mmCIF file of C-alpha atoms in Angstrom:
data_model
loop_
_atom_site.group_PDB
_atom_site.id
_atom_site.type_symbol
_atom_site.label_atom_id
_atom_site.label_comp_id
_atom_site.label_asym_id
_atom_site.label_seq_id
_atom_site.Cartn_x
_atom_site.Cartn_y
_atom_site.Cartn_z
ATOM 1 C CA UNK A 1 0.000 0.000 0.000
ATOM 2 C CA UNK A 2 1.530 3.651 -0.834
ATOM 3 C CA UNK A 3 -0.106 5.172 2.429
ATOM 4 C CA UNK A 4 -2.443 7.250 0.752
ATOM 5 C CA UNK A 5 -6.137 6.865 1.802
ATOM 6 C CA UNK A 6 -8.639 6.289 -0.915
ATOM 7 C CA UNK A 7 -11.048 8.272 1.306
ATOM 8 C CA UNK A 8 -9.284 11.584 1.004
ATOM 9 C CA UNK A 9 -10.324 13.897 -1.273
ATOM 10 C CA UNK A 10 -9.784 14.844 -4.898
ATOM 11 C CA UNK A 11 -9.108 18.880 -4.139
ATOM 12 C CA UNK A 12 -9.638 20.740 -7.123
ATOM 13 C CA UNK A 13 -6.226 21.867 -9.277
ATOM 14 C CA UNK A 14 -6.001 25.670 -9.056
ATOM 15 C CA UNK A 15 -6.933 25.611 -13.039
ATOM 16 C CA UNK A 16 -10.202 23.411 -11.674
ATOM 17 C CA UNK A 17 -10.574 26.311 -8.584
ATOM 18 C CA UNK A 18 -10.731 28.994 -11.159
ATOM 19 C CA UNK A 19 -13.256 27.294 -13.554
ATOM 20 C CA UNK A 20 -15.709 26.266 -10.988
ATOM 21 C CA UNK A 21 -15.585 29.707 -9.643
ATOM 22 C CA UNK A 22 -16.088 31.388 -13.075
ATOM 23 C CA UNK A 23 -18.708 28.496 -13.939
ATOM 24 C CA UNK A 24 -20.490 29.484 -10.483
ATOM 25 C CA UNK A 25 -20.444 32.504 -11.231
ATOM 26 C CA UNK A 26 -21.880 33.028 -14.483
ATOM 27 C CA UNK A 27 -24.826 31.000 -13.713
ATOM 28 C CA UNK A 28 -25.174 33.291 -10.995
ATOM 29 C CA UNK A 29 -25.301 36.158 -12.818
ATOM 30 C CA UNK A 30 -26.936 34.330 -15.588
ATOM 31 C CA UNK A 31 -29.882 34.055 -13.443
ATOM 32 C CA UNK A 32 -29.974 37.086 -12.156
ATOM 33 C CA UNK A 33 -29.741 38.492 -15.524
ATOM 34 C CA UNK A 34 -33.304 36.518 -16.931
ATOM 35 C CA UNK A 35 -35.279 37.298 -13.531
ATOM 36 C CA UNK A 36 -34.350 40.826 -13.520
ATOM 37 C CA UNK A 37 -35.646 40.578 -17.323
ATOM 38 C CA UNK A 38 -38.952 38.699 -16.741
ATOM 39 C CA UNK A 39 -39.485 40.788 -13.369
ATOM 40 C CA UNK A 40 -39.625 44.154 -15.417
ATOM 41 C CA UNK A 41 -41.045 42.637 -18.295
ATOM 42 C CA UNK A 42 -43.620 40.236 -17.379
ATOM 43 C CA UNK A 43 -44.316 40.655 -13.499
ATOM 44 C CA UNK A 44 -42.936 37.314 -12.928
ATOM 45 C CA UNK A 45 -39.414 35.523 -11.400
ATOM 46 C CA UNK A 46 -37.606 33.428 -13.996
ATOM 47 C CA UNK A 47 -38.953 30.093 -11.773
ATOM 48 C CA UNK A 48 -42.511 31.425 -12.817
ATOM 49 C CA UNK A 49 -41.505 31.415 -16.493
ATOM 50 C CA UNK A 50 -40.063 28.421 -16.539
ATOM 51 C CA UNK A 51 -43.705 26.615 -15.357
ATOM 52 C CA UNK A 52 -45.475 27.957 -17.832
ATOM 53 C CA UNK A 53 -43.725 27.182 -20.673
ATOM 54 C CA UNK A 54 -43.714 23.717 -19.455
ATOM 55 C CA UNK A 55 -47.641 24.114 -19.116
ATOM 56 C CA UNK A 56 -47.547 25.302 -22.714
ATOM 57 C CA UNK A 57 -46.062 22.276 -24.030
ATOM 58 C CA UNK A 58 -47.754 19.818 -22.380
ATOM 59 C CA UNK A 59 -50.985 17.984 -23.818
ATOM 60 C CA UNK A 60 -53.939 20.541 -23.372
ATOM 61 C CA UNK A 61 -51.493 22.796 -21.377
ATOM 62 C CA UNK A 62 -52.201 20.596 -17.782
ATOM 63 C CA UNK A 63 -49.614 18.760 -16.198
ATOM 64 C CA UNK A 64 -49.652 16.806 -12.704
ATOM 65 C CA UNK A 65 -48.850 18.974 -10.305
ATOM 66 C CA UNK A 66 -45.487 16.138 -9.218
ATOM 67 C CA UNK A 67 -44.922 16.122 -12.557
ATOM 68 C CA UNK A 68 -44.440 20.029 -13.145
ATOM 69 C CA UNK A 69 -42.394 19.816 -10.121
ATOM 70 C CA UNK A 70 -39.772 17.148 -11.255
ATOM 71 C CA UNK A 71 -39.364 18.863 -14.204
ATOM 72 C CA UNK A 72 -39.144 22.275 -12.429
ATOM 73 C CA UNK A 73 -36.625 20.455 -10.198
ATOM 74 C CA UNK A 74 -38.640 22.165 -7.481
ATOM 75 C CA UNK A 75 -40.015 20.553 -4.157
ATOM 76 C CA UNK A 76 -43.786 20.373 -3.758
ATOM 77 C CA UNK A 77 -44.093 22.623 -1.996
ATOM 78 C CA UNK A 78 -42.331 25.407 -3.462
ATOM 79 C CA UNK A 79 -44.448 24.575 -6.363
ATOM 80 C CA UNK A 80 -47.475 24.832 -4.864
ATOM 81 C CA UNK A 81 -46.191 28.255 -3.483
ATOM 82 C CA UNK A 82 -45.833 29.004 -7.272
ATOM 83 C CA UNK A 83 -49.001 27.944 -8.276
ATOM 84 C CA UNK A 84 -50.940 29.884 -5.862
ATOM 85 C CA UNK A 85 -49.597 32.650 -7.023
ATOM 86 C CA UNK A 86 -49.617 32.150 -10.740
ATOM 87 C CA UNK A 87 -53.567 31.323 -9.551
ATOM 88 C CA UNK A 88 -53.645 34.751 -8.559
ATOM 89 C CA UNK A 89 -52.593 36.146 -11.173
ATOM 90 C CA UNK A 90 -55.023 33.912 -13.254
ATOM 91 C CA UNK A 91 -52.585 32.012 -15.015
ATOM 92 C CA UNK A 92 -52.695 29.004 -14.112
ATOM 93 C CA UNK A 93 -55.788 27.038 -12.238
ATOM 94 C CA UNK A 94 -55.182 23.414 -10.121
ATOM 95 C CA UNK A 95 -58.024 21.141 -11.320
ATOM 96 C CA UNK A 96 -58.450 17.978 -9.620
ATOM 97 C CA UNK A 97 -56.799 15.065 -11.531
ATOM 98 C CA UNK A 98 -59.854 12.677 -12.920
ATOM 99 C CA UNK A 99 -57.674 9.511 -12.911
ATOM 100 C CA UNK A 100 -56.407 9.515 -9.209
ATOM 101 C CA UNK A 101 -58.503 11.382 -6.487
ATOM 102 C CA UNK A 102 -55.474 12.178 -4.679
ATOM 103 C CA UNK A 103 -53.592 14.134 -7.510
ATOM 104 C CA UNK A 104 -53.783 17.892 -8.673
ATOM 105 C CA UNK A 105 -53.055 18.760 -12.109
ATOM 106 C CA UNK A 106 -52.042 22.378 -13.356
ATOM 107 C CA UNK A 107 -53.785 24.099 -15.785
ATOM 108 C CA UNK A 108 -52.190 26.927 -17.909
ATOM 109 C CA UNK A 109 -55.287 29.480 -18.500
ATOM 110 C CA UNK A 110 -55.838 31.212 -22.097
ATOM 111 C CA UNK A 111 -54.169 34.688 -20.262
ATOM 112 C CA UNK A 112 -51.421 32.921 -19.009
ATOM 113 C CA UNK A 113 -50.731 31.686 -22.280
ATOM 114 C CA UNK A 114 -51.336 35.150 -23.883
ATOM 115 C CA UNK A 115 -48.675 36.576 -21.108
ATOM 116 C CA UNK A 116 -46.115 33.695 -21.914
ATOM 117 C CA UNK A 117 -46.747 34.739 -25.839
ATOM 118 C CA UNK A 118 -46.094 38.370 -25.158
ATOM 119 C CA UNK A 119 -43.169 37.787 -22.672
ATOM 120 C CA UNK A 120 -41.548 35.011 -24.640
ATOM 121 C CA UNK A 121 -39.815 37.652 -26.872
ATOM 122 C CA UNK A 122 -38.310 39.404 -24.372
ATOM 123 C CA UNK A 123 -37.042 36.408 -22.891
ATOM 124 C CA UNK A 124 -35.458 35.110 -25.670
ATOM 125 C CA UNK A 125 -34.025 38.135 -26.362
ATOM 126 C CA UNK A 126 -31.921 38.099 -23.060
ATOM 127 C CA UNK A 127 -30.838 34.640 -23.612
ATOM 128 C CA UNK A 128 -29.560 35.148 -26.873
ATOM 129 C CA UNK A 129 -27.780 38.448 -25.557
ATOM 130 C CA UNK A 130 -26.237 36.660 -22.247
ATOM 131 C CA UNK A 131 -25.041 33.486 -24.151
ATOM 132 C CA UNK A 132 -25.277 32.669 -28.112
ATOM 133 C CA UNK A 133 -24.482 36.436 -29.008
ATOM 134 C CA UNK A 134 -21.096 35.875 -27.312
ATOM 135 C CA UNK A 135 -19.997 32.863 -28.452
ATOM 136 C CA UNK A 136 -19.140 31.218 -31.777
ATOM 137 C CA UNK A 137 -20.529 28.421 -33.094
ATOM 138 C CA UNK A 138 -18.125 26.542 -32.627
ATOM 139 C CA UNK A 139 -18.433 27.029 -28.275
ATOM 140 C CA UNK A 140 -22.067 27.429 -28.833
ATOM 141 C CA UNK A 141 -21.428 23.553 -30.182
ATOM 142 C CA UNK A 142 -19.168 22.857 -26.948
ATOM 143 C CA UNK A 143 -21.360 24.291 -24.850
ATOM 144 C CA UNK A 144 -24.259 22.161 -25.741
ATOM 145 C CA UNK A 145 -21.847 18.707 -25.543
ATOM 146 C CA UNK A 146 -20.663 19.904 -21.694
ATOM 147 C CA UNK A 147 -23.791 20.312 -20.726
ATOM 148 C CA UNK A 148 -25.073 17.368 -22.301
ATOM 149 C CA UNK A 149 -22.694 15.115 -20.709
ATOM 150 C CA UNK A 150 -23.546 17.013 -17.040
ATOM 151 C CA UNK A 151 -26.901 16.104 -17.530
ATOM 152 C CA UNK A 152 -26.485 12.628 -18.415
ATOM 153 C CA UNK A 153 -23.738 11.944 -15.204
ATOM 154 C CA UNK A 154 -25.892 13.863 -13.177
ATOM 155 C CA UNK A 155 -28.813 11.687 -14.252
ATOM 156 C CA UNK A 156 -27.217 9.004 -13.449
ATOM 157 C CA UNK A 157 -26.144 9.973 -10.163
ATOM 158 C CA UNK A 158 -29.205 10.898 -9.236
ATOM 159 C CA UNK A 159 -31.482 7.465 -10.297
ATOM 160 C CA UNK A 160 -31.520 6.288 -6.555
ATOM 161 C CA UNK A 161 -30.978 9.107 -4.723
ATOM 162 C CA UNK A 162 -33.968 10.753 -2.773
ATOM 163 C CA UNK A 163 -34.647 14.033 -4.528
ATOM 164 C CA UNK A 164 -36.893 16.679 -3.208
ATOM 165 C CA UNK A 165 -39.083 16.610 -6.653
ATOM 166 C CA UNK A 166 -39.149 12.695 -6.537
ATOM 167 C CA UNK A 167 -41.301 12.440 -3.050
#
């Protein structure tokens, strides 16, 4: 044995350090950037955005409320939170879900769908600004293969594990 314990850890290089930090960073920002956008253009955080489109593309624009949460990666109750909210607003309506008693489904309203239309511009218009505007196609092409293999390890990591969105 060389003495070395396989339980220590694997400290980041300071080349590692500096792109984690950068990486952390401009998703911060990043983030920042969209729900300032959304927030003066739409009345709405970026979170709120992000569940309606997802209502918009589902089949007759309902979803089950634990499945708008998985893919919001949001717990329930957060969502719920959300929804009430969006309710407000008149947005979105829960309807009870016809196939199990227990279940709630989301329903994205004709005027939430006519603010998603008129927001979506906007929107799009920041995220082309923050990211594809600045790079080339060629990192525009890396981009999408780092991410893609993030997801997929992450994925992975995360069949068994006991996620928020998952209970």
């Amino acid at each position: 044995m060389n003495g070395a314990s396989t339980d220590e850890p694997r400290w980041l290089t300071d080349r590692e350090q500096d792109i984690w930090r950068s990486y952390r960073h401009a998703t911060t920002l990043l983030e920042d950037h969209l729900d300032r956008q959304l927030q003066r253009d739409a009345g709405m955080p970026h979170i709120y955005y992000g569940l309606l489109v997802q209502l918009s593309q589902a089949p007759r624009r309902r979803m089950r409320m634990t499945e708008l949460a998985k893919g919001a990666k949001i717990t329930r109750s957060r969502l719920s939170h959300a929804v009430a909210r969006l309710e407000k607003n008149g947005w979105v309506r829960r309807e009870d879900c016809p196939s199990d008693k227990r279940g709630q489904n989301a329903y994205l309203t004709d005027e939430g769908f006519e603010v998603l239309k008129r927001s979506a511009p906007g929107h799009v218009a920041a995220v082309r600004q923050a990211i594809f505007d600045r790079l080339s196609p060629e990192q525009v092409e890396q981009l999408g293969e780092i991410m893609r293999v993030m997801t997929d390890g992450l994925q992975e990591c995360d069949a068994n594990a006991d996620l928020p969105w998952l209970r």
